[in-house]
Structures are given as C-alpha cells and as structure tokens.
Amino acid sequence: MPGLGWGADYNPEQWPEHVWAEDVELMRRAGVNLVSVGIFSWAKIEVSKGEYRFGWLDRVLDLLHAGGIRVDLATATAAPPPWLTTAYPEMLPVRADGVRLSHGSRQAYCPSSPIYRDRATALAAEMASHYRDHPALAAWHVGNEYACHVKRCYCDTCAASFRDWLSSRYTLDQLNDAWSTAFWSQGYTDWSQILPPRVTPTFSNPGHVLDYDRFSDDAILELYKAERDVLKMITPDVPVTTNFMVNWTFGALDYWKWAREVDFVSNDHYTESQSPDRHVELAMSADLVRGLAGGEPWLLMEHSTSAVNWQPRNIAKLPGEMRRHSFQHIARGADGALFFQWRQSRGGGERYHSAMVPHAGTDTKVYREVCQVGAELGQLTGVAGSTVDAPVAILYDFQSGWALQQDAHPTQDFDYFKHVFGYYKALWESGVTVDFVAPGTNLSAYSMVVVPAFHAVSDAHAAVVADYVAGGGHVVVTYLSGVADEHLRIRLGGYPGAFRDVLGVWSEEFFPLRQGETVSLSDGSTVSLWTEHLHVRTADIVASYVDGPLPGVPAVTRNAFGNGVAWYVACDLDGSGLRRTVENALSGAGVPVSAQRIEHSGIELVRRKGDVSWLFAVNHTDTDAQIEASGVDVLSGAQVSGRLTVRAGDVVVLREEV
Ligand code: GLA
Ligand code: ZN
C-alpha cells in the first residue's frame, strides 16, 4: 500500500448486484482504499464439489479496481458450506462432551480433518490460479480468526493426530513423567490409551490439558500453512496474512509462533464496550500486536465503527470515539485501520453489528465520521512504514495464560490478561511506551522488563530473565511466576521456583484472599486477591503486610543481582500501589516518567519514527488539554511552537521538529 489502509471486510454477496456500484462510490467518498473480500464466500464460489463460480466475484473485483480500491482477497475457507459438511459429517468438530457440532453458523470444521484440509487447499489453489494476475489483488487473507469458535476438537481423528504429536515429542515413559501420571493411577502403557482431554469425572491432568492446547494450536497452524504454501506456489510475490485476535480475551493461539508464518501481521480488535478502560486495553493490544510483528508495521484488519453484536451489552461508540480508536492503532504501529464490515448486514447473525455504512444509511454520525477519518488518513501517507520505540517491555506468554485458566488453582479469581493489563495500565498512565516480547527473547535492548505471572516456565526461558538482570537489567516479576515448569510440575524448594535466586526470596505458602477481602501494606497500598508467605534471602523489603493473614511478612521486595535489579511483587496491588511500585522501578531503571503523565494531561502520546518523527496526541477526556510540543499539525496545517492544545476528545498528529 502506498499509504495507510482504510476500509473494511466487504461482503457483496449479501447484497443484490445493483448495490455494488453504489458501494464503490460510497467507498471512494469515504477514502476507502483497501477491502477484504470473500472471507465467507465459500458457498457462493464452490457451489458443489469442484464446481467453481467466479463470475460474480470477478465483477466485484473489477468494480473495486476501477474505483482504485485494492483487495485483501480471502481464500474463502473460513466457513465450509452445508453441501460439504452434509457429504462429510465427520469433518465437523466434536466438543469435550462428545457432542458433534452442526453447520449453521461458521468455522464448523475439525482442525485435523483431512477432508476440510483437502477442500480448503483446493479452493485456495483455485482462487490463486484465478486471481493471480488481477490488478486489485494486494494480499491473501487465509481463514478468519482461526480458533475464534473452535480451538479444541475432541474427535477420534484429533485423538489419533494428538498421539502422533505426542509420540514425536516423548517416549511413553517421558510422557508419564511429564504429565505426572502416577497421580490418580493415570499411567499409560500404550499410546492407544491416550485420549483428548474429554469430559471426565473431575479435574483433568494439567500436563495433558496444556499439551492438548499446544497440539490444537499446532494443528490449526498447520491448516493455515497448508493454504499459505499453496498460495506461495502460485503467487509467490503476493503477501499472505491471517487475522489474529489479540484483545482482552487474551489469545487462544500462541501468536508468537504464528507471527513467524505470516508475511505481515494483521489483527482484529474489538473493545470491551462496557469497560471504562477500553481505550487503554486497545493500546495494550496494539502494542502486543506490534510485538508480534517484531516492531514492524502491522495492519488492523478489523475493528468496529460503533456497537458490536456479541457482547452482553453492545454499547454504541460516542461521537469521536471511533476516530480516536483508529488513530490509537495507527499511533502504535498499524499501517491501516479496517473494519468489520463495510455495509451493515440486513440479515444473519451479525445484523446488529455496526459497519461503515449503517442500516440508516449515509446521513449518519457513523458514515460522516468514517468519511472524516478516511480523509485525514489520506493526509498521513508519510506515516506508513515508520516504527515505534519503547524503553520498557512486558514479557507476554500465551501458554502461561492457558495454564492459569485451568481449574484447581489456588484461586479462581486470577485472570492472566487482567493481571498483565494492571501493569500495562500503570505504565500507560505514566506515559511510558511499552513493547511486548516473547519468552526467551533477548531483553538487553530494554531498560526495564515486567514479567507478569510467567507461570509455566522452562529452565532456558528462566535463564534468559536471570541473565538479563545479571547483565544490568531491571525486572519486575509478579506472583505466580516461576512456580511450575513447562509441564505444570511445581518447582520444589519454595515458590517462585525458577526465579528464587534472581529475586533473592522464597515463599513457603500461598495465601489467596477471600472474595472482597483486602489487606493493607506498610506503604499505604491495598491488596486484594493474592498474598503469600514470603521470606527474603538477599532482597530488601520494600513493603510488608500490616494486617490480614500475614502481618509483618514482606509483600514487595527489591534485590540487587549481578549488575541489575529484580523486584518481586508477591501480592495483587491496587491501582495506586501498582503505579507507585512501577514508577519506583522505572526511576531505578533510569526511565523518565513522562512529565506529561496521562493522568495529569489526559493525553495519550505516542511517537512513530521514520525519516521524520510523528507525534500522535489523543485526548481521551472531555476537557481541552495542553502539552509541550513543536512541529506542524498535519491535519490542520498549523505551525505549533512549544505549546500544543489538544481539544477534548480530539486527536492531533504533529510532524515534529527534531
Ligand atoms: C470477528 C470476525 C468478523 C465478525 C466480527 C464481529 O472479527 O472476523 O467476521 O464476526 O468479529 O465483531
Ligand atoms: Zn477433530
């Protein structure tokens, strides 16, 4: 793309053909330059086995091309048509309780099904051969939000693939050991005895469940790769992506692995519309996606112009909110912001989902704002390709998230994403830009790294954290980290096993709190959810409990280790306590806490740098605010010298003088 992408999923098959020309005309008015086509078109393209109908789609692509709009073309394999699942019901996914799901919604396929895989790769090949030379073709879009509805299938085909997956990793003895099958008489004497973790009388084996998550992730990734490889054979120069789902539901797939398999990372993001912190969560998701992209620009493949249809209360966006959201994503490294979808559906399961053209038509808040932002992004073409620098990283581990979601843990109140979010929010409020990194990443580029609930940790990954501190790095490690190995076996000798030495502490027992119970700390903070009976070895005590089950026991510690510093937060701090701790750690690490803290200015500031520096300033409050900045306000053309006013709810993009 020459500049920033602006557009949507475009589903013309939902509309009579005479609407299509109007669509393209309205897209042009809205500044649309990129649309995703064909994601759910399988039934219209392959009408029966091997019988392909491309005529209608040819006309759609030709119309778009004539309108100057590029196409992110789907391989159309996200929703198998009824003729296929009727002919091969064995390709439908099976739940843990043995119920086989039916067609009638979408994503109705078992990830291990050879039939689905054959038909999907055949369709991908047809699409690639047919559209390889179409001038509108900008990228391939494989699948759609893999694992959105079906991550694990428990059918017999999956059982067989799971056994293959296991036997390529373990001997039977190693498996029994890794899964601690001596507990509850689970010892396996033959591979054929191993099943997917189907419904059992009580708690399943944790190592078994975690390996099934890994297996399922791999099985789905193999599907993506099978289509991608077909596309690469036919159109080697067309970039291939699949839309991730990085958001507050945290991630059913290990996207660190997936990110290596796409030509560019794309993401779908929907805010939790009832949350007052939704714009902060958006920032976190965008930063995590940038991390997945290895710091390179990425594409926001979908977000919403206003309400979504699938939350308990689908709150509409206020005027200006969609604009702020779009700019937040761009500020944090997206080279485009697209929506689900172009025209709001008349029928079907998502007819109440907002779109660029709402049911009411174009004389609407939504379409007007769509046109405004489209025009504005057209003035920002130079931003494309620029990148974001961050002094601090958060180590994010999808697999620890899966592990901590399992049952039979010390508390059911812990939520991995919310926990990470607490730290992210403290950094966001402090005005510090954050990268996200994978377990095992060399951390030396960062002044400080937060390691939240890094629970299922291998020796090798623990060593990377310790080496970073020994070499002068600063870390903040939080509770539940280091407790288990990668098979969820507890590391003995005191929690937090893998990080005891670097943190200079050991913990003899967890003391999770009752629902609603709070405990006070010596530094005035309040703690809920989690405490533990911690002892210091070499660490200094920063704060201790003054009441609750562990009065006098250390709660926050700081340890000099090698040339660096390792903080341990052994409790669940409230917002202000967390802010205080994070800011203390930041100042120890030499990271300036922005004079323009968001809490004081109300303004979120992010810089993208390329040939020039672009300062994005987003005012999330309902009062005007000022910051110190100089440059050219790109959207208004005004020269700014020293003092920039960002009006309530507004966005300013400054080409900075540096
Ligand atoms: C996801 C899907 C879209 C649509 C939207 C609705 O992003 O990819 O097809 O269902 O959710 O929010
Ligand atoms: Zn299956």
XYZ file of C-alpha atoms and ligand atoms in Angstrom:
671
model
C 0.000 0.000 0.000
C 1.296 3.443 -0.847
C -0.096 4.997 2.355
C -2.268 3.960 5.271
C -5.033 1.417 4.663
C -8.640 2.392 5.291
C -11.574 0.098 4.609
C -13.377 -2.995 5.779
C -14.474 -6.531 5.196
C -16.606 -6.196 2.112
C -19.282 -8.867 1.738
C -21.075 -8.026 -1.527
C -22.661 -11.478 -1.697
C -25.067 -10.272 0.977
C -26.488 -7.669 -1.424
C -28.074 -7.597 -4.848
C -25.658 -6.669 -7.579
C -27.142 -3.237 -8.189
C -25.884 -2.181 -4.747
C -22.246 -2.891 -5.649
C -21.681 0.191 -7.795
C -23.099 2.363 -5.045
C -20.807 0.604 -2.584
C -17.750 1.560 -4.590
C -18.969 5.136 -4.969
C -19.542 5.445 -1.199
C -16.161 3.832 -0.529
C -14.486 6.461 -2.655
C -16.270 9.197 -0.744
C -15.074 7.637 2.497
C -11.453 7.443 1.372
C -11.535 3.641 1.366
C -8.509 2.141 -0.361
C -8.404 -1.460 0.911
C -11.132 -4.055 1.488
C -11.128 -7.725 2.464
C -13.325 -9.723 0.110
C -14.620 -13.269 0.111
C -13.971 -14.298 3.704
C -17.314 -16.098 3.994
C -17.973 -16.727 0.310
C -17.194 -20.435 0.017
C -20.798 -21.435 -0.639
C -21.101 -18.851 -3.441
C -17.764 -19.699 -5.041
C -17.737 -23.507 -4.900
C -21.374 -24.385 -5.325
C -20.782 -28.122 -5.248
C -17.663 -30.200 -5.083
C -15.185 -28.883 -7.647
C -17.734 -26.615 -9.347
C -16.447 -23.059 -9.065
C -18.375 -19.867 -9.890
C -16.077 -16.894 -10.156
C -18.170 -14.642 -12.400
C -19.782 -12.622 -9.634
C -16.510 -12.216 -7.778
C -14.743 -11.161 -10.971
C -17.293 -8.384 -11.359
C -16.792 -7.300 -7.740
C -13.009 -7.162 -8.085
C -13.228 -5.331 -11.407
C -15.554 -2.732 -9.910
C -13.256 -2.234 -6.942
C -10.241 -1.934 -9.180
C -11.998 0.623 -11.356
C -12.651 2.565 -8.154
C -8.981 2.477 -7.165
C -9.599 0.155 -4.239
C -7.182 -2.668 -3.509
C -8.262 -6.074 -2.295
C -7.120 -8.270 0.541
C -8.583 -11.376 -1.039
C -9.701 -14.239 1.158
C -9.231 -17.850 0.176
C -12.854 -18.126 1.349
C -12.245 -21.113 3.585
C -13.453 -19.737 6.928
C -16.948 -21.213 6.790
C -17.435 -24.534 4.990
C -20.740 -24.696 3.083
C -23.580 -27.067 4.028
C -23.107 -29.267 0.935
C -19.649 -30.126 2.204
C -20.472 -30.879 5.828
C -23.558 -32.792 4.745
C -21.463 -35.005 2.497
C -18.759 -35.432 5.136
C -20.263 -35.014 8.596
C -17.072 -36.484 10.071
C -15.349 -33.163 9.316
C -17.496 -31.364 11.902
C -15.870 -30.593 15.259
C -16.671 -32.513 18.429
C -16.928 -30.942 21.876
C -15.296 -32.307 25.022
C -18.621 -33.870 25.991
C -18.824 -35.777 22.711
C -21.447 -33.615 21.017
C -20.692 -33.126 17.334
C -21.415 -29.547 16.282
C -23.569 -28.823 13.242
C -23.223 -26.400 10.395
C -25.487 -23.351 10.515
C -23.082 -20.746 11.864
C -19.392 -20.720 10.856
C -15.976 -22.316 11.491
C -17.674 -25.735 11.564
C -14.672 -27.929 10.938
C -12.307 -30.143 12.873
C -8.742 -28.811 12.615
C -7.410 -32.332 11.989
C -9.961 -33.214 9.319
C -8.237 -34.367 6.124
C -11.417 -33.575 4.208
C -11.560 -29.959 5.341
C -7.881 -29.580 4.623
C -8.158 -31.053 1.119
C -11.159 -28.978 0.153
C -9.724 -25.784 1.697
C -6.375 -26.123 -0.056
C -8.157 -26.987 -3.320
C -10.218 -23.808 -3.020
C -7.139 -21.756 -2.149
C -5.430 -23.126 -5.267
C -8.430 -22.255 -7.453
C -8.580 -18.749 -6.022
C -4.867 -18.214 -6.535
C -4.913 -19.517 -10.100
C -7.955 -17.478 -10.995
C -6.897 -14.176 -9.418
C -3.101 -14.354 -9.680
C -2.977 -11.546 -12.232
C -5.874 -9.438 -11.033
C -4.595 -5.886 -10.595
C -6.679 -5.309 -7.448
C -5.019 -8.180 -5.581
C -2.933 -6.726 -2.727
C -2.721 -9.620 -0.287
C -4.104 -13.033 0.573
C -6.301 -13.405 3.642
C -6.293 -17.016 4.837
C -9.053 -18.311 7.119
C -10.625 -15.896 9.547
C -9.797 -15.557 13.208
C -8.587 -19.132 13.498
C -9.787 -20.710 16.765
C -12.324 -17.947 17.369
C -15.015 -20.553 17.976
C -13.288 -23.930 17.786
C -9.851 -24.202 19.265
C -10.024 -27.753 20.512
C -11.858 -30.555 18.797
C -12.116 -33.848 20.691
C -12.989 -36.238 17.863
C -11.303 -39.549 17.098
C -9.343 -38.050 14.205
C -7.925 -35.470 16.592
C -7.193 -38.221 19.112
C -5.081 -40.036 16.524
C -3.249 -36.852 15.481
C -2.661 -35.989 19.118
C -0.979 -39.352 19.671
C 1.274 -38.710 16.669
C 2.076 -35.257 18.014
C 2.935 -36.703 21.421
C 4.971 -39.624 20.147
C 7.152 -37.280 18.115
C 7.986 -35.447 21.362
C 8.056 -38.071 24.108
C 8.639 -41.738 24.742
C 5.779 -43.218 26.728
C 7.965 -43.122 29.846
C 8.796 -39.481 29.300
C 5.144 -38.681 28.804
C 4.136 -40.416 32.029
C 6.813 -38.454 33.811
C 5.979 -35.093 32.211
C 2.284 -35.477 32.958
C 2.836 -36.838 36.496
C 0.520 -39.731 35.668
C 1.464 -41.541 38.890
C -1.155 -39.257 40.414
C -4.632 -40.851 40.304
C -3.497 -44.025 38.583
C -3.189 -42.488 35.138
C -0.093 -44.349 33.968
C -0.295 -45.107 30.233
C 1.057 -48.426 28.986
C 0.141 -47.952 25.328
C -0.270 -44.900 23.079
C -3.754 -46.054 22.113
C -4.952 -45.346 25.664
C -4.312 -41.623 25.326
C -7.372 -39.525 24.514
C -8.044 -35.855 24.064
C -8.897 -34.380 27.493
C -12.600 -35.146 27.120
C -15.105 -34.734 29.938
C -14.014 -36.837 32.919
C -15.444 -37.272 36.426
C -13.276 -34.453 37.826
C -10.121 -32.403 37.201
C -8.215 -33.423 34.124
C -4.470 -33.880 34.173
C -2.876 -30.399 33.853
C 0.077 -31.504 31.703
C -2.297 -33.400 29.419
C -4.581 -30.380 29.024
C -1.687 -27.990 28.340
C -0.239 -30.343 25.745
C -3.668 -30.590 24.133
C -3.731 -26.809 23.887
C -0.316 -26.883 22.246
C -1.322 -29.691 19.921
C -4.532 -27.892 18.916
C -2.619 -24.684 18.275
C -0.195 -26.588 16.044
C -2.993 -28.415 14.223
C -4.682 -25.127 13.345
C -1.387 -23.540 12.360
C -0.770 -26.477 10.009
C -4.077 -25.705 8.297
C -3.050 -22.112 7.775
C 0.352 -23.187 6.490
C -1.158 -25.682 4.076
C -3.163 -22.905 2.408
C -0.292 -20.465 2.558
C 2.068 -22.904 0.871
C -0.400 -23.432 -1.962
C -0.701 -19.659 -2.416
C 3.055 -19.226 -2.360
C 3.475 -21.759 -5.127
C 1.058 -19.955 -7.418
C 1.576 -16.310 -6.388
C 4.988 -16.177 -4.699
C 5.033 -12.376 -4.591
C 1.644 -11.743 -3.012
C 1.888 -11.289 0.768
C -0.139 -13.678 2.907
C -1.746 -12.977 6.263
C -4.392 -14.272 8.594
C -6.212 -12.057 11.061
C -5.195 -12.610 14.689
C -7.432 -11.926 17.650
C -5.316 -10.039 20.142
C -7.614 -8.334 22.606
C -8.957 -8.621 26.144
C -9.937 -12.241 25.575
C -6.131 -12.697 25.541
C -5.439 -15.350 22.920
C -6.400 -18.929 22.264
C -3.411 -19.327 19.983
C 0.267 -18.800 20.664
C 0.666 -15.930 18.256
C 4.413 -15.711 18.838
C 4.605 -18.884 16.778
C 2.005 -17.785 14.244
C 3.684 -14.440 13.660
C 6.680 -16.204 12.121
C 4.430 -17.727 9.446
C 2.732 -14.620 8.026
C 4.179 -12.045 5.633
C 2.637 -9.283 7.701
C 0.776 -9.396 10.982
C -2.860 -8.384 10.968
C -5.210 -8.177 13.912
C -8.881 -7.825 14.738
C -9.649 -5.716 17.756
C -12.958 -5.115 19.456
C -13.096 -3.085 22.632
C -14.949 -4.405 25.644
C -17.619 -1.817 25.171
C -18.735 -1.635 28.809
C -15.241 -1.055 30.176
C -14.212 2.490 31.125
C -10.612 1.432 30.349
C -11.376 0.221 26.835
C -9.030 2.722 25.191
C -6.187 1.600 27.493
C -6.844 -2.037 26.665
C -6.866 -1.066 22.993
C -3.414 0.479 23.462
C -2.152 -2.683 25.119
C -3.490 -4.936 22.385
C -1.982 -2.712 19.704
C 1.397 -2.791 21.449
C 1.207 -6.557 21.765
C 0.424 -6.852 18.054
C 3.409 -4.625 17.272
C 5.498 -7.008 19.370
C 4.192 -9.941 17.350
C 5.149 -8.056 14.213
C 8.683 -7.768 15.572
C 8.324 -3.991 15.686
C 7.418 -3.765 12.009
C 4.226 -2.051 10.862
C 1.113 -4.221 11.011
C -2.470 -3.938 9.821
C -5.605 -3.525 11.885
C -7.766 -5.860 9.820
C -10.991 -5.294 11.767
C -12.429 -3.073 14.437
C -15.886 -1.592 14.824
C -17.274 1.780 13.853
C -19.645 1.539 16.808
C -21.516 -1.313 18.526
C -20.661 -4.981 18.160
C -23.286 -7.693 18.283
C -21.740 -10.288 20.578
C -21.213 -8.683 23.980
C -23.810 -8.723 26.751
C -24.490 -5.028 26.148
C -23.255 -3.708 22.857
C -22.680 -0.093 23.730
C -22.501 2.310 20.791
C -19.418 4.493 20.379
C -19.791 8.170 21.207
C -19.027 10.760 18.539
C -15.256 10.911 18.075
C -14.587 7.583 19.744
C -14.131 5.553 16.577
C -11.779 8.263 15.316
C -9.699 8.141 18.485
C -9.596 4.354 18.361
C -8.449 4.361 14.739
C -5.685 6.840 15.491
C -4.571 4.910 18.572
C -3.956 1.833 16.441
C -2.099 3.871 13.816
C -0.050 5.597 16.532
C 1.005 2.229 17.872
C 2.308 0.937 14.586
C -0.643 -0.029 12.393
C -0.266 0.956 8.743
C -4.008 0.870 8.277
C -7.288 0.527 10.128
C -10.071 -1.561 8.642
C -13.471 -2.546 9.990
C -15.867 -5.373 10.149
C -17.665 -4.523 7.911
C -18.433 -2.184 5.024
C -22.236 -2.286 4.917
C -24.254 -3.324 7.950
C -25.940 -6.656 7.243
C -29.646 -6.808 6.655
C -29.917 -10.364 7.913
C -27.815 -13.008 9.566
C -26.311 -13.462 12.977
C -24.431 -10.156 13.000
C -27.097 -7.778 11.694
C -26.783 -5.637 14.823
C -23.037 -5.185 14.329
C -22.088 -1.674 13.262
C -20.446 -1.021 9.911
C -19.048 1.845 7.841
C -22.466 2.232 6.203
C -25.131 1.684 8.874
C -28.681 0.420 8.353
C -29.844 4.022 8.429
C -27.599 4.975 5.512
C -25.095 7.724 4.951
C -26.758 10.672 6.705
C -25.434 9.371 10.000
C -22.821 10.028 12.670
C -21.046 6.829 11.715
C -20.703 7.415 7.976
C -19.758 11.078 8.493
C -17.006 10.100 10.928
C -15.874 7.350 8.549
C -15.501 9.953 5.779
C -13.686 12.350 8.090
C -11.102 9.832 9.265
C -10.675 8.460 5.752
C -9.808 11.944 4.525
C -7.464 12.519 7.452
C -5.555 9.301 6.908
C -5.128 10.376 3.311
C -3.039 13.290 4.661
C -0.823 10.932 6.633
C 0.645 8.775 3.904
C 4.159 9.541 5.167
C 3.418 7.748 8.422
C 3.311 4.363 6.690
C 6.399 2.315 7.367
C 7.509 4.269 10.434
C 8.092 2.459 13.724
C 7.666 2.933 17.474
C 10.461 2.876 20.070
C 9.832 1.709 23.631
C 12.188 1.683 26.628
C 10.232 -0.920 28.579
C 8.946 -4.368 27.693
C 6.368 -6.724 29.102
C 7.036 -10.430 28.707
C 3.811 -11.982 27.453
C 3.292 -15.734 27.479
C 0.155 -17.104 25.850
C 0.916 -20.572 27.216
C 1.110 -19.375 30.829
C -2.245 -17.740 30.157
C -3.694 -21.088 29.029
C -2.170 -22.863 32.014
C -3.553 -20.376 34.515
C -7.013 -20.714 33.004
C -7.176 -24.356 34.035
C -9.189 -25.378 37.072
C -7.880 -26.390 40.516
C -5.575 -23.414 41.038
C -5.051 -21.568 44.350
C -7.725 -19.017 43.394
C -10.327 -18.813 40.676
C -10.166 -15.027 40.784
C -6.911 -14.764 38.854
C -7.135 -13.721 35.218
C -3.890 -13.615 33.222
C -4.947 -10.879 30.844
C -6.327 -8.639 33.603
C -3.171 -9.164 35.593
C -0.921 -8.115 32.709
C -3.304 -5.280 31.984
C -2.868 -3.891 35.519
C 0.852 -3.420 34.867
C 0.280 -2.132 31.365
C -2.179 0.430 32.662
C 0.289 1.666 35.279
C 2.872 2.172 32.528
C 0.326 3.778 30.195
C -0.732 6.220 32.888
C 2.923 7.003 33.496
C 3.251 7.926 29.835
C 5.757 5.147 29.114
C 5.549 3.346 25.774
C 5.812 -0.421 26.069
C 6.826 -3.257 23.773
C 5.723 -6.842 24.297
C 8.218 -9.670 23.970
C 8.047 -13.447 23.778
C 9.508 -15.809 26.359
C 13.150 -16.400 25.502
C 13.646 -13.018 23.782
C 16.974 -11.318 24.404
C 15.957 -8.425 26.645
C 19.097 -6.334 26.540
C 17.517 -3.584 24.423
C 15.202 -2.622 27.290
C 15.845 -0.531 30.388
C 13.196 -2.454 32.283
C 11.102 -5.570 31.738
C 7.910 -6.561 33.526
C 7.480 -10.314 33.918
C 3.875 -10.854 34.976
C 2.679 -14.304 36.067
C 5.241 -16.108 33.899
C 3.975 -19.344 35.291
C 4.823 -22.342 33.105
C 8.451 -21.536 32.557
C 11.232 -23.685 31.173
C 14.732 -23.543 32.648
C 16.004 -21.960 29.435
C 13.421 -19.178 29.495
C 14.014 -18.510 33.190
C 17.748 -18.240 32.492
C 17.159 -15.512 29.890
C 15.486 -13.364 32.559
C 18.257 -14.015 35.103
C 20.998 -13.284 32.539
C 19.343 -10.016 31.639
C 19.355 -8.918 35.287
C 22.895 -10.149 35.876
C 23.948 -8.040 32.904
C 22.425 -4.886 34.392
C 18.733 -5.149 33.509
C 15.829 -4.257 35.767
C 12.858 -6.599 36.095
C 9.574 -6.558 37.942
C 8.437 -10.145 38.442
C 4.944 -10.797 39.764
C 3.331 -13.586 41.731
C 2.547 -16.955 40.136
C 5.715 -16.556 38.047
C 8.312 -19.313 38.082
C 6.072 -21.675 40.029
C 5.874 -24.506 37.510
C 7.886 -26.000 34.688
C 6.601 -26.281 31.129
C 4.624 -29.426 32.087
C 2.995 -27.662 35.046
C 5.019 -29.639 37.584
C 5.733 -27.481 40.620
C 9.342 -26.415 41.119
C 10.223 -27.561 44.628
C 12.038 -25.809 47.444
C 9.845 -22.713 47.707
C 7.994 -20.514 45.252
C 8.664 -18.782 42.881
C 10.919 -21.694 41.978
C 12.565 -20.599 38.751
C 13.123 -17.022 39.965
C 14.089 -17.567 43.636
C 17.754 -16.723 43.097
C 17.370 -13.696 40.908
C 14.694 -12.314 43.248
C 16.529 -13.266 46.459
C 13.345 -14.558 48.101
C 11.446 -17.757 48.772
C 7.844 -18.330 49.593
C 6.550 -21.136 51.771
C 2.799 -20.965 51.190
C 0.219 -19.130 49.104
C -2.427 -17.146 50.967
C -5.011 -16.138 48.373
C -7.656 -13.827 49.815
C -11.377 -14.295 50.131
C -13.641 -12.617 47.631
C -13.816 -8.929 48.540
C -11.157 -9.240 51.275
C -8.410 -6.594 51.308
C -5.119 -6.294 53.160
C -3.082 -3.139 53.860
C 0.595 -2.684 53.124
C 3.147 -0.653 55.064
C 3.452 1.784 52.136
C -0.257 2.555 52.251
C -1.259 0.331 49.306
C -4.177 -2.034 49.394
C -4.006 -5.613 48.223
C -6.734 -7.998 47.181
C -6.905 -11.466 45.625
C -3.382 -12.686 46.421
C -0.814 -12.746 49.239
C 1.873 -15.304 50.023
C 4.134 -16.205 52.926
C 7.377 -14.759 51.598
C 10.852 -14.767 53.125
C 13.764 -12.662 51.940
C 17.231 -14.106 51.444
C 19.200 -11.331 49.808
C 16.372 -8.977 48.816
C 15.425 -5.714 50.537
C 11.881 -5.371 51.780
C 10.026 -2.524 50.072
C 6.617 -3.092 51.681
C 5.080 -5.591 54.137
C 1.566 -6.531 55.146
C 0.230 -4.654 58.168
C -2.872 -6.804 58.605
C -4.598 -9.795 57.044
C -3.326 -13.347 57.371
C 0.385 -12.427 57.156
C 1.104 -9.284 59.246
C 4.757 -8.279 59.041
C 5.511 -10.548 56.098
C 7.219 -8.968 53.051
C 4.934 -8.252 50.120
C 7.126 -6.275 47.718
C 10.895 -6.785 47.531
C 13.862 -5.497 45.587
C 17.020 -7.493 45.020
C 20.378 -6.434 43.629
C 21.517 -9.300 41.405
C 24.697 -9.097 39.347
C 24.682 -5.658 37.775
C 20.900 -5.373 37.798
C 17.842 -5.207 39.988
C 14.937 -7.616 40.399
C 11.680 -6.591 42.040
C 9.177 -9.150 43.238
C 5.560 -8.217 43.735
C 4.145 -11.111 45.749
C 0.638 -9.696 46.023
C -2.114 -8.172 43.922
C -1.639 -4.417 44.356
C -4.456 -1.953 43.829
C -4.120 0.636 41.061
C -2.290 3.333 43.026
C 0.036 0.879 44.764
C 0.830 -0.683 41.458
C 1.530 2.737 39.950
C 3.829 3.609 42.844
C 5.767 0.365 42.566
C 6.077 0.558 38.795
C 7.214 4.187 38.913
C 9.805 3.381 41.598
C 11.114 0.568 39.469
C 11.133 2.835 36.387
C 13.103 5.535 38.126
C 15.589 2.960 39.410
C 15.982 1.795 35.824
C 16.530 5.342 34.603
C 13.324 5.521 32.572
C 11.918 9.034 32.769
C 8.305 9.025 33.831
C 6.889 11.454 31.347
C 6.324 14.939 32.711
C 3.129 14.683 30.701
C 1.664 11.811 32.630
C -1.621 10.824 31.117
C -3.342 11.164 34.447
C -2.409 14.881 34.549
C -2.708 15.840 30.913
C -5.393 13.378 29.863
C -3.428 12.944 26.666
C -2.021 9.724 25.296
C 1.226 10.415 23.458
C 2.984 8.028 21.108
C 5.741 8.668 18.597
C 6.305 6.915 15.291
C 9.666 7.487 13.722
C 10.832 7.146 10.150
C 12.503 9.869 8.139
C 10.719 12.274 10.470
C 9.082 11.949 13.866
C 5.303 11.823 14.106
C 3.769 12.636 17.472
C 0.255 11.286 17.971
C -1.664 13.018 20.751
C -5.055 11.589 21.689
C -7.186 13.382 24.261
C -9.474 10.830 25.891
C -11.028 13.332 28.296
C -13.833 15.828 27.959
C -11.638 18.833 28.692
C -9.129 20.577 26.475
C -5.526 19.933 27.440
C -2.108 21.287 26.635
C 1.261 19.700 26.205
C 4.686 20.947 25.203
C 5.416 20.130 21.585
C 6.568 21.740 18.369
C 6.067 20.952 14.727
C 3.385 21.013 12.084
C -0.123 19.881 12.909
C -0.585 17.725 9.848
C -4.369 17.654 9.881
C -4.860 21.431 10.212
C -1.593 22.609 8.688
C -0.979 24.898 11.686
C 2.531 25.559 12.952
C 2.895 24.619 16.636
C 5.716 26.177 18.623
C 6.167 24.971 22.141
C 2.602 24.598 23.214
C 0.008 22.309 21.690
C -3.631 22.352 22.674
C -5.492 19.114 22.107
C -9.188 19.728 22.380
C -11.471 17.484 24.401
C -11.863 14.158 22.630
C -9.638 15.248 19.751
C -6.609 13.785 18.023
C -3.606 15.736 16.772
C -0.776 14.391 14.652
C 2.320 16.545 14.730
C 5.193 16.266 12.309
C 7.816 17.176 14.853
C 10.777 19.448 14.544
C 13.692 17.429 15.813
C -14.718 -11.027 14.013
C -14.925 -11.705 12.685
C -15.906 -10.982 11.819
C -17.087 -10.554 12.629
C -16.616 -9.694 13.760
C -17.726 -9.160 14.621
O -13.761 -10.054 13.948
O -13.725 -11.872 11.987
O -16.299 -11.862 10.797
O -17.740 -11.673 13.137
O -15.815 -10.465 14.595
O -17.225 -8.438 15.712
Zn -11.339 -33.328 15.488
